[in-house]
Coordinates of C-alpha atoms in Angstrom, one line a residue:
M28 CA -135.8 168.9 62.1
K29 CA -136.4 171.2 59.2
T30 CA -136.7 169.6 55.8
S31 CA -136.4 171.6 52.6
R32 CA -137.4 170.6 49.1
P33 CA -135.7 171.7 45.9
S34 CA -137.6 174.4 44.1
F35 CA -140.0 173.8 41.3
T36 CA -137.7 175.7 38.9
I37 CA -134.8 173.4 39.6
L38 CA -136.9 170.3 39.3
S39 CA -138.2 171.5 36.0
A40 CA -134.7 172.0 34.7
I41 CA -133.7 168.5 35.8
F42 CA -136.7 166.9 34.0
A43 CA -136.0 169.0 30.9
L44 CA -132.4 167.8 30.8
L45 CA -133.4 164.2 31.3
A46 CA -136.0 164.5 28.6
A47 CA -133.6 166.0 26.2
T48 CA -131.1 163.1 26.6
T49 CA -133.4 160.1 27.1
Q50 CA -136.6 160.7 25.2
F51 CA -135.4 162.0 21.8
A52 CA -133.9 159.3 19.6
T53 CA -131.2 160.3 17.1
A54 CA -131.2 159.0 13.5
A55 CA -128.0 157.9 11.9
Q56 CA -126.6 155.5 9.3
V57 CA -123.5 153.4 8.6
T58 CA -122.2 151.8 5.4
L59 CA -120.5 148.4 5.7
A60 CA -118.3 146.3 3.5
P61 CA -118.5 142.5 3.9
S62 CA -116.4 141.1 6.7
K63 CA -116.2 137.9 4.6
D64 CA -117.7 136.4 1.5
N65 CA -117.4 133.2 -0.6
S66 CA -119.0 131.1 -3.3
L67 CA -120.2 127.5 -2.8
I68 CA -119.3 125.5 -5.9
Q69 CA -121.3 122.3 -6.3
V70 CA -119.4 119.0 -6.6
T71 CA -120.7 115.5 -6.8
S72 CA -119.9 114.3 -3.3
A73 CA -118.2 115.1 0.0
S74 CA -115.3 112.9 -1.0
A75 CA -114.7 114.6 -4.3
A76 CA -112.2 117.4 -4.7
Q77 CA -113.8 120.5 -3.0
L78 CA -114.1 123.8 -4.9
S79 CA -114.5 127.3 -3.6
N80 CA -113.9 130.9 -4.6
G81 CA -112.9 132.8 -1.5
L82 CA -111.0 135.6 -3.2
G83 CA -113.0 135.7 -6.4
D84 CA -116.4 137.0 -7.4
I85 CA -119.7 135.6 -6.1
F86 CA -121.6 133.2 -8.3
V87 CA -125.2 132.2 -7.9
G88 CA -127.7 130.2 -9.9
R89 CA -126.6 127.4 -12.3
T90 CA -124.0 127.2 -15.0
N91 CA -124.6 125.1 -18.1
Q92 CA -122.3 122.3 -17.0
D93 CA -125.3 119.9 -16.7
G94 CA -127.1 121.3 -19.7
Q95 CA -130.8 121.7 -18.8
G96 CA -130.9 118.4 -16.9
P97 CA -130.8 117.7 -13.1
A98 CA -128.1 119.7 -11.3
T99 CA -125.1 117.7 -10.2
I100 CA -122.2 120.1 -10.5
S101 CA -123.8 123.3 -12.0
M102 CA -125.2 125.0 -8.9
R103 CA -123.6 128.0 -7.3
R104 CA -124.5 129.9 -4.1
G105 CA -123.0 132.9 -2.4
L106 CA -122.2 133.7 1.2
M107 CA -121.8 137.1 2.6
A108 CA -121.5 138.5 6.2
F109 CA -121.3 142.0 7.7
D110 CA -120.0 142.9 11.2
V111 CA -123.1 144.7 12.4
A112 CA -122.4 144.7 16.1
G113 CA -118.9 146.0 15.5
S114 CA -120.1 148.8 13.1
G115 CA -120.6 151.5 15.7
I116 CA -124.4 151.0 15.9
P117 CA -125.2 151.3 19.6
A118 CA -126.6 148.3 21.4
G119 CA -130.3 148.6 21.7
A120 CA -130.6 150.8 18.6
T121 CA -133.7 150.4 16.4
I122 CA -133.0 149.5 12.8
T123 CA -135.2 151.5 10.4
S124 CA -133.9 150.8 6.9
V125 CA -131.5 148.4 5.2
S126 CA -130.2 148.3 1.6
L127 CA -127.6 146.0 0.0
T128 CA -126.1 147.1 -3.3
M129 CA -124.1 144.7 -5.5
R130 CA -122.7 144.9 -9.0
D131 CA -123.5 142.3 -11.6
V132 CA -120.3 141.6 -13.6
M133 CA -121.8 139.6 -16.4
G134 CA -124.8 137.4 -17.1
L135 CA -126.7 137.1 -20.3
N136 CA -128.9 134.5 -18.8
G137 CA -132.2 136.4 -18.5
D138 CA -133.7 138.4 -15.7
R139 CA -133.3 136.2 -12.6
A140 CA -134.3 136.7 -8.9
V141 CA -131.4 136.5 -6.5
K142 CA -132.6 136.0 -2.9
L143 CA -131.1 136.5 0.5
H144 CA -131.6 133.8 3.1
R145 CA -130.4 134.2 6.7
T146 CA -127.5 131.7 7.1
S147 CA -127.8 129.5 10.2
A148 CA -124.3 128.2 10.7
D149 CA -120.8 129.7 10.7
W150 CA -118.6 129.4 7.6
G151 CA -115.2 130.4 6.4
E152 CA -113.4 132.3 3.6
G153 CA -110.0 130.9 2.6
T154 CA -107.7 131.8 -0.3
S155 CA -109.2 129.9 -3.1
F156 CA -109.6 131.7 -6.4
F157 CA -110.7 131.1 -9.9
S158 CA -111.7 133.9 -12.3
G159 CA -114.6 132.0 -13.7
G160 CA -117.6 130.2 -12.3
Q161 CA -115.9 126.8 -12.0
G162 CA -114.2 127.7 -8.8
G163 CA -110.7 126.8 -7.6
P164 CA -109.3 124.1 -5.2
A165 CA -110.6 124.8 -1.7
T166 CA -108.0 125.9 0.8
T167 CA -108.1 125.4 4.6
G168 CA -110.8 127.6 6.1
D169 CA -112.9 127.8 2.9
S170 CA -116.5 127.0 2.8
T171 CA -117.5 124.5 0.1
W172 CA -120.7 122.8 -1.1
F173 CA -120.3 120.1 1.5
Y174 CA -118.3 121.8 4.2
S175 CA -118.7 125.0 6.2
F176 CA -115.0 124.9 7.1
Y177 CA -112.7 122.8 4.9
D178 CA -109.5 121.3 6.1
A179 CA -107.2 120.9 3.0
T180 CA -104.6 119.1 5.0
T181 CA -107.0 116.6 6.6
P182 CA -110.2 116.6 4.6
A183 CA -111.8 114.1 7.0
A184 CA -111.5 116.7 9.8
S185 CA -113.5 119.3 7.8
T186 CA -116.7 120.7 9.4
P187 CA -119.7 119.6 7.3
W188 CA -122.9 121.6 6.6
A189 CA -126.0 120.0 8.0
T190 CA -127.3 120.0 4.4
P191 CA -125.0 120.1 1.3
G192 CA -125.2 123.5 -0.3
G193 CA -125.2 125.4 3.1
D194 CA -127.5 125.9 6.1
Y195 CA -130.0 128.7 5.9
A196 CA -133.5 129.8 6.6
P197 CA -136.0 128.4 4.1
T198 CA -137.8 131.7 3.7
A199 CA -136.0 134.5 1.9
S200 CA -135.4 137.8 3.7
G201 CA -134.9 139.7 0.5
S202 CA -135.2 139.4 -3.3
S203 CA -134.1 141.5 -6.2
I204 CA -134.2 140.9 -10.0
V205 CA -130.8 140.8 -11.6
S206 CA -131.4 141.6 -15.2
D207 CA -129.3 140.8 -18.3
D208 CA -126.0 142.7 -18.4
L209 CA -124.3 143.7 -21.7
G210 CA -120.8 143.7 -20.2
A211 CA -120.5 147.2 -18.6
G212 CA -121.8 146.0 -15.2
Q213 CA -125.0 147.2 -13.4
L214 CA -125.8 147.9 -9.8
F215 CA -128.7 146.1 -8.2
T216 CA -130.2 146.8 -4.7
W217 CA -132.0 144.7 -2.2
S218 CA -134.0 147.1 -0.1
S219 CA -136.0 146.8 3.1
A220 CA -138.6 149.1 1.6
T221 CA -139.8 146.0 -0.3
N222 CA -138.1 143.4 1.8
P223 CA -138.9 144.2 5.4
A224 CA -137.4 141.0 6.8
M225 CA -134.0 142.4 6.0
I226 CA -134.5 144.8 9.0
A227 CA -135.3 141.8 11.2
D228 CA -132.1 140.1 10.2
I229 CA -129.9 143.2 11.0
Q230 CA -131.7 143.8 14.3
F231 CA -131.1 140.2 15.3
W232 CA -127.4 140.3 14.3
L233 CA -127.0 143.5 16.3
A234 CA -128.4 141.9 19.4
N235 CA -126.8 138.5 18.8
P236 CA -123.4 138.9 17.2
A237 CA -122.4 135.3 18.0
S238 CA -125.2 134.2 15.7
N239 CA -124.4 136.6 12.8
F240 CA -123.5 134.3 9.9
G241 CA -124.7 136.6 7.2
W242 CA -126.8 135.8 4.2
T243 CA -126.8 132.9 1.7
L244 CA -127.4 134.3 -1.8
I245 CA -129.5 132.0 -4.0
G246 CA -130.2 132.5 -7.7
D247 CA -132.5 130.8 -10.1
E248 CA -131.6 127.1 -9.8
S249 CA -134.6 125.8 -11.9
A250 CA -132.5 125.1 -15.0
G251 CA -129.0 125.3 -16.4
Q252 CA -127.5 128.5 -17.7
T253 CA -129.1 130.9 -15.2
A254 CA -125.9 131.9 -13.3
K255 CA -125.2 135.5 -12.3
R256 CA -121.7 136.8 -11.3
L257 CA -121.5 139.5 -8.7
N258 CA -118.6 141.5 -7.4
S259 CA -117.2 140.4 -4.0
S260 CA -115.4 142.4 -1.3
E261 CA -112.1 141.7 -3.1
S262 CA -113.4 143.5 -6.3
T263 CA -112.0 146.9 -5.5
T264 CA -110.4 147.9 -8.8
A265 CA -112.6 149.9 -11.2
P266 CA -114.9 149.3 -12.9
N267 CA -115.7 146.7 -10.2
V268 CA -117.8 147.7 -7.2
P269 CA -117.7 145.7 -4.0
P270 CA -120.9 145.0 -2.1
S271 CA -122.2 147.8 0.2
L272 CA -124.7 147.5 3.0
V273 CA -126.3 150.7 4.2
I274 CA -128.1 150.6 7.6
E275 CA -130.2 153.4 9.0
Y276 CA -131.1 153.4 12.7
T277 CA -132.3 155.4 15.6
A278 CA -130.8 155.3 19.1
V279 CA -131.6 156.9 22.4
P280 CA -128.5 158.6 23.9
E281 CA -127.4 157.9 27.4
P282 CA -128.3 160.5 30.0
S283 CA -125.8 163.3 29.7
T284 CA -123.1 164.0 32.3
L285 CA -124.7 167.4 32.9
A286 CA -128.1 165.9 33.8
L287 CA -126.6 163.3 36.2
A288 CA -124.4 165.9 37.8
T289 CA -127.5 168.2 38.3
V290 CA -129.4 165.4 40.0
A291 CA -126.4 164.7 42.3
L292 CA -126.1 168.4 43.2
I293 CA -129.7 168.7 44.1
G294 CA -129.5 165.6 46.3
F295 CA -126.4 167.1 48.0
R296 CA -128.2 170.4 48.7
V297 CA -131.3 168.7 50.1
R298 CA -129.2 166.6 52.5
R299 CA -127.3 169.7 53.7
R300 CA -130.6 171.5 54.5
T301 CA -132.2 168.7 56.5

């Protein structure tokens, strides 16, 4: 039986095709709007009337409702999630850069750090709304200070947070100083260039979409009158600017149809000549 081998030229072409399609990563980026966002409005107890701001702006820090004393109803925290796995980023891609941009609506409360913490439990956005930082009555599906999913019809059936104020990683993934605003509104950015843990969050959410609960935004809660107001995804009318997440990544493309077809053809020719 005579056995023939494919020529060196053909083999070289095959390897070149495979190398071109599997060894060279391509760089790309996507820009995402939040899939949901909300504000947690502090109230005195789980049995008190629950407040939220699902359709309003995002508030963080503390209002002056308690003066400068211990916080009982003045704390505000934001929640924001992005559908990373559904964004078109290929599974297995490597995240290389992340930046979140938000607009500060108002806040003459000094330069305050606003931090991003990875949220560790799912939560909801209902139809609650209040134009100011006091929040509005929570509706079914809203997240509140005590509940990740509130049931307005049967409050006792609401899903509680493990800890009032939300469940999140104790270590911040990102931080940015939101400075005083004179009323025109300013844009502020949380960047992985100075907050590399943001990349780890996006990479984790890409690989584990069922555990993507977004970020909890926490402002300065050390004293009263430190609150910041940031536009939410519903803030689409100028001069408002909704949050924007830019993700840069590299991905290795699948072997091309041409390369696979060439391999199949060589195999067929070899079999015919044996």
